């Protein structure tokens, strides 16, 4: 029984809503544990083909890790909080074989920004705001923020955001390449679902291979070698035979994910 999340499966899309609106959906230990369970379900439930992560209420996606849990922590406990969160949630989202998209409806700060960054891409409402304000607390991001943000927007922009703690508007975040699309708050989940329906019509094992290859992005030959291997693996799937035959027979492909 989940107490801090709402989950709903519709048209094979699992919508995971973080539901602590009175605390701006801050990530406490329970939310992290329950998110881990919800992501495991995305991995294992064959009815689920993709997922959306969003926040309850009009104000916030997630306003960060729960600051009220910070005061008592020792250095070792802080390290454990970060490691546990990264393993249980953030890395698992990034490596999910099924697409997981963030629908950011308001503040995405600290761990909230990191949660969105760990998703495969981000759609945002017009009132979305992104930032890593940890330096205001004497902290740095601990859920992969220094790494994923730098990879996404580059060293200098990342340095400035992480050192100032400034927030970006949805429009600025789109200019930076953080956000793919901005829509009204009312349309946010439905527009995200539209894109996921499109992705769900493609070959699932090819989608999984895309995620693996992009996650393995590397400037060196290693990245190309990984792609070559994954490309080859596609030829062992029934879906490739179905997709290529459907094209040649001028009909719609019926993919089985096999
Ligand atoms: N952790 C714990 N509680 C949080 C929180 C967080 N990260 N962010 C917001 N809240 C709580 C507030 O304490 C407040 O609770 P209360 O009503 O019991 O006092 C409630 O959520 C509403 O937040 P409030 O600050 O009153 O809203 P606001 O509209 O004035 O400001 C923010 C919104 C997002 C600018 C502000 O809440 C904020 O700066 N939050 C912290 C962001 C942050 O530093 N995140 C990184 C954490 S590592």
XYZ file of C-alpha atoms and ligand atoms in Angstrom:
306
model
C 0.000 0.000 0.000
C 1.606 3.260 -1.178
C 1.078 6.277 1.085
C 2.991 9.033 -0.727
C 2.350 8.093 -4.364
C -0.682 7.711 -6.577
C -0.307 5.266 -9.445
C -2.650 4.649 -12.315
C -2.306 2.459 -15.396
C -4.221 3.556 -18.478
C -3.508 2.562 -22.090
C -0.401 0.728 -20.835
C 1.012 3.993 -19.402
C 1.698 4.042 -15.670
C 1.301 7.542 -14.236
C 3.187 7.898 -10.961
C 2.149 11.011 -9.027
C 4.171 12.067 -5.992
C 1.479 13.052 -3.560
C 2.668 15.297 -0.715
C 1.382 18.611 -2.075
C 1.402 20.303 1.370
C 5.206 19.730 1.428
C 5.590 20.517 -2.275
C 6.113 16.774 -2.879
C 9.495 16.800 -1.127
C 11.348 13.473 -1.308
C 11.478 11.965 2.167
C 12.631 8.412 2.869
C 9.134 7.019 2.349
C 8.796 8.667 -1.064
C 12.177 7.263 -2.137
C 11.228 3.753 -0.950
C 7.829 3.923 -2.628
C 9.263 5.331 -5.848
C 11.645 2.385 -5.881
C 8.691 -0.004 -5.573
C 6.754 1.833 -8.296
C 9.732 1.732 -10.690
C 10.213 -1.991 -9.990
C 6.581 -2.422 -11.025
C 7.248 -0.517 -14.274
C 10.112 -2.934 -14.980
C 8.203 -6.108 -14.153
C 4.524 -5.554 -15.053
C 3.972 -6.527 -18.691
C 0.806 -4.401 -18.803
C 3.005 -1.303 -18.356
C 4.793 -0.179 -21.517
C 5.895 3.276 -20.365
C 5.593 5.634 -17.408
C 5.148 9.266 -16.426
C 6.399 10.812 -13.200
C 4.631 13.963 -12.048
C 3.722 15.845 -8.858
C 0.370 16.415 -7.144
C -1.068 19.920 -6.853
C -0.605 23.036 -8.953
C 2.642 24.284 -7.440
C 5.361 21.681 -7.518
C 6.731 18.674 -9.315
C 9.133 18.070 -6.395
C 10.736 20.874 -4.328
C 13.724 18.724 -3.409
C 14.827 16.188 -0.888
C 13.030 16.624 2.430
C 15.194 19.161 4.284
C 13.621 18.208 7.615
C 15.516 14.879 7.440
C 18.936 16.551 7.069
C 19.758 18.041 10.455
C 20.535 14.819 12.317
C 22.656 13.129 9.649
C 26.320 12.240 10.070
C 28.672 12.305 7.117
C 28.359 8.513 6.714
C 24.559 8.705 6.880
C 24.545 11.502 4.280
C 26.631 9.364 1.968
C 24.280 6.432 2.523
C 21.204 8.621 1.798
C 22.735 9.626 -1.530
C 23.921 6.126 -2.492
C 20.629 4.491 -1.534
C 18.543 7.069 -3.432
C 20.692 6.844 -6.533
C 20.603 3.038 -6.586
C 16.946 2.630 -5.629
C 15.425 5.349 -7.780
C 17.509 7.652 -9.957
C 19.789 5.120 -11.670
C 16.885 2.679 -11.960
C 14.772 5.284 -13.770
C 17.612 6.155 -16.137
C 18.266 2.481 -16.933
C 14.610 1.488 -17.234
C 14.044 -0.658 -20.347
C 10.710 1.144 -20.804
C 10.469 4.909 -21.402
C 9.942 7.014 -18.281
C 9.141 10.679 -18.880
C 8.972 13.534 -16.357
C 5.912 15.803 -16.581
C 7.157 18.793 -14.583
C 4.271 20.867 -13.245
C 5.887 23.610 -11.137
C 9.008 23.630 -8.941
C 11.614 20.998 -9.821
C 14.321 21.909 -7.331
C 17.238 19.966 -5.896
C 16.269 16.283 -5.848
C 13.196 17.244 -7.908
C 15.357 18.602 -10.701
C 17.538 15.489 -10.387
C 14.464 13.253 -10.549
C 13.368 14.948 -13.777
C 16.925 14.706 -15.167
C 17.044 10.964 -14.495
C 13.931 10.453 -16.668
C 14.438 9.804 -20.394
C 13.124 13.252 -21.303
C 11.123 16.100 -19.803
C 7.897 17.875 -20.719
C 7.010 20.930 -18.615
C 4.099 23.202 -17.831
C 4.471 26.951 -18.384
C 4.935 27.542 -14.632
C 7.746 24.982 -14.263
C 10.944 26.122 -12.555
C 14.205 24.185 -12.474
C 17.123 24.669 -10.120
C 19.745 23.115 -7.863
C 19.596 25.347 -4.759
C 21.576 22.975 -2.499
C 24.393 25.497 -1.959
C 21.892 27.631 -0.030
C 21.822 24.795 2.513
C 25.545 24.099 2.610
C 25.070 21.115 0.354
C 25.579 19.882 -3.181
C 23.239 17.714 -5.270
C 23.370 14.083 -4.133
C 21.092 12.320 -6.587
C 23.306 12.599 -9.664
C 22.695 16.306 -10.352
C 26.293 17.382 -10.854
C 26.743 14.571 -13.374
C 23.476 14.506 -15.349
C 23.105 18.291 -15.511
C 26.680 18.712 -16.758
C 26.202 16.013 -19.373
C 22.971 17.624 -20.536
C 23.750 21.357 -20.574
C 27.564 21.483 -20.523
C 30.183 22.451 -17.988
C 29.843 26.223 -17.808
C 26.056 26.473 -17.611
C 26.052 23.646 -15.082
C 28.738 25.357 -12.969
C 26.719 28.594 -12.927
C 23.421 26.914 -11.979
C 25.036 24.763 -9.285
C 27.024 27.653 -7.788
C 24.293 30.332 -7.869
C 21.354 28.092 -7.003
C 19.331 30.203 -9.445
C 16.097 28.903 -10.911
C 15.398 28.593 -14.634
C 11.950 29.275 -16.067
C 10.419 26.611 -18.314
C 11.408 28.703 -21.334
C 15.013 29.076 -20.147
C 15.166 25.349 -19.364
C 14.026 24.663 -22.919
C 16.746 26.948 -24.297
C 19.268 25.020 -22.188
C 18.011 21.705 -23.603
C 16.592 20.467 -20.293
C 12.949 20.582 -21.426
C 11.707 19.135 -24.725
C 8.238 20.696 -24.792
C 6.246 23.304 -22.836
C 2.463 23.040 -22.587
C -0.240 24.403 -20.289
C -0.537 22.789 -16.859
C -3.942 21.356 -17.838
C -2.529 19.663 -20.928
C 0.738 18.466 -19.428
C -0.124 14.854 -18.645
C -2.303 14.360 -21.731
C 0.393 15.708 -24.087
C 2.998 13.522 -22.395
C 0.682 10.536 -22.827
C 0.250 11.347 -26.535
C 3.991 11.083 -27.077
C 4.197 7.881 -25.044
C 1.368 6.342 -27.101
C 3.421 7.079 -30.213
C 6.508 5.464 -28.666
C 4.428 2.471 -27.556
C 3.456 1.830 -31.174
C 7.134 1.153 -32.004
C 9.101 -2.059 -31.438
C 9.629 -2.391 -27.645
C 13.013 -4.127 -27.877
C 14.249 -1.431 -30.261
C 13.089 1.229 -27.763
C 14.970 -0.621 -25.011
C 18.087 -0.712 -27.198
C 17.777 3.041 -27.912
C 17.698 3.738 -24.159
C 20.736 1.508 -23.570
C 22.736 3.070 -26.405
C 21.949 6.673 -25.450
C 22.770 5.889 -21.798
C 26.085 4.461 -23.011
C 26.914 7.623 -24.957
C 30.658 7.947 -25.180
C 32.892 10.095 -27.374
C 35.318 7.243 -27.870
C 34.989 4.123 -30.013
C 33.324 2.388 -27.045
C 30.001 4.156 -27.742
C 30.033 3.156 -31.404
C 31.020 -0.413 -30.537
C 28.076 -0.638 -28.121
C 25.698 0.602 -30.822
C 27.100 -1.931 -33.323
C 26.443 -4.741 -30.829
C 22.886 -3.549 -30.084
C 22.170 -3.064 -33.808
C 23.207 -6.666 -34.396
C 21.010 -7.889 -31.553
C 17.935 -6.357 -33.215
C 18.329 -8.920 -36.026
C 17.659 -11.714 -33.551
C 14.201 -10.289 -32.742
C 10.826 -11.258 -34.213
C 9.975 -7.554 -34.133
C 12.597 -6.713 -36.757
C 11.188 -9.368 -39.096
C 7.667 -8.047 -38.434
C 8.644 -4.370 -38.890
C 10.596 -4.910 -42.100
C 7.928 -7.270 -43.553
C 5.141 -4.827 -42.657
C 6.970 -2.031 -44.469
C 7.499 -4.148 -47.592
C 3.878 -5.392 -47.494
C 2.634 -1.801 -46.989
C 0.778 -2.626 -43.761
C 1.002 -1.529 -40.130
C 3.456 -3.528 -38.005
C 2.154 -5.551 -35.091
C 5.047 -5.681 -32.635
C 5.155 -8.299 -29.881
C 8.273 -7.190 -27.999
C 9.974 -10.491 -28.861
N 11.849 19.845 2.168
C 10.936 19.873 3.157
N 9.860 20.672 3.149
C 9.714 21.480 2.082
C 10.624 21.511 1.022
C 11.737 20.625 1.085
N 12.645 20.543 0.108
N 10.212 22.443 0.111
C 9.071 22.956 0.603
N 8.760 22.390 1.788
C 7.617 22.662 2.653
C 7.761 23.963 3.402
O 8.551 23.789 4.558
C 6.324 24.296 3.704
O 5.895 23.485 4.764
P 4.999 24.136 5.968
O 3.747 24.619 5.275
O 4.754 22.981 6.876
O 5.815 25.233 6.541
C 5.595 23.805 2.456
O 6.454 22.860 1.849
C 5.322 24.900 1.449
O 6.532 25.537 1.124
P 6.758 27.125 1.233
O 8.225 27.360 1.393
O 5.851 27.714 2.269
O 6.265 27.589 -0.218
P 6.694 28.907 -0.996
O 5.771 29.009 -2.155
O 6.826 30.060 -0.097
O 8.186 28.582 -1.554
C 9.873 27.198 -2.585
C 8.371 27.548 -2.509
C 9.998 25.966 -3.483
C 10.665 28.358 -3.197
C 10.410 26.883 -1.173
O 9.546 25.950 -0.554
C 11.800 26.309 -1.139
O 12.784 27.031 -1.341
N 11.920 24.987 -0.870
C 13.197 24.342 -0.713
C 13.870 24.115 -2.032
C 15.226 23.466 -1.839
O 16.126 24.010 -1.265
N 15.344 22.234 -2.376
C 16.566 21.504 -2.306
C 16.584 20.599 -1.133
S 18.091 19.680 -1.066
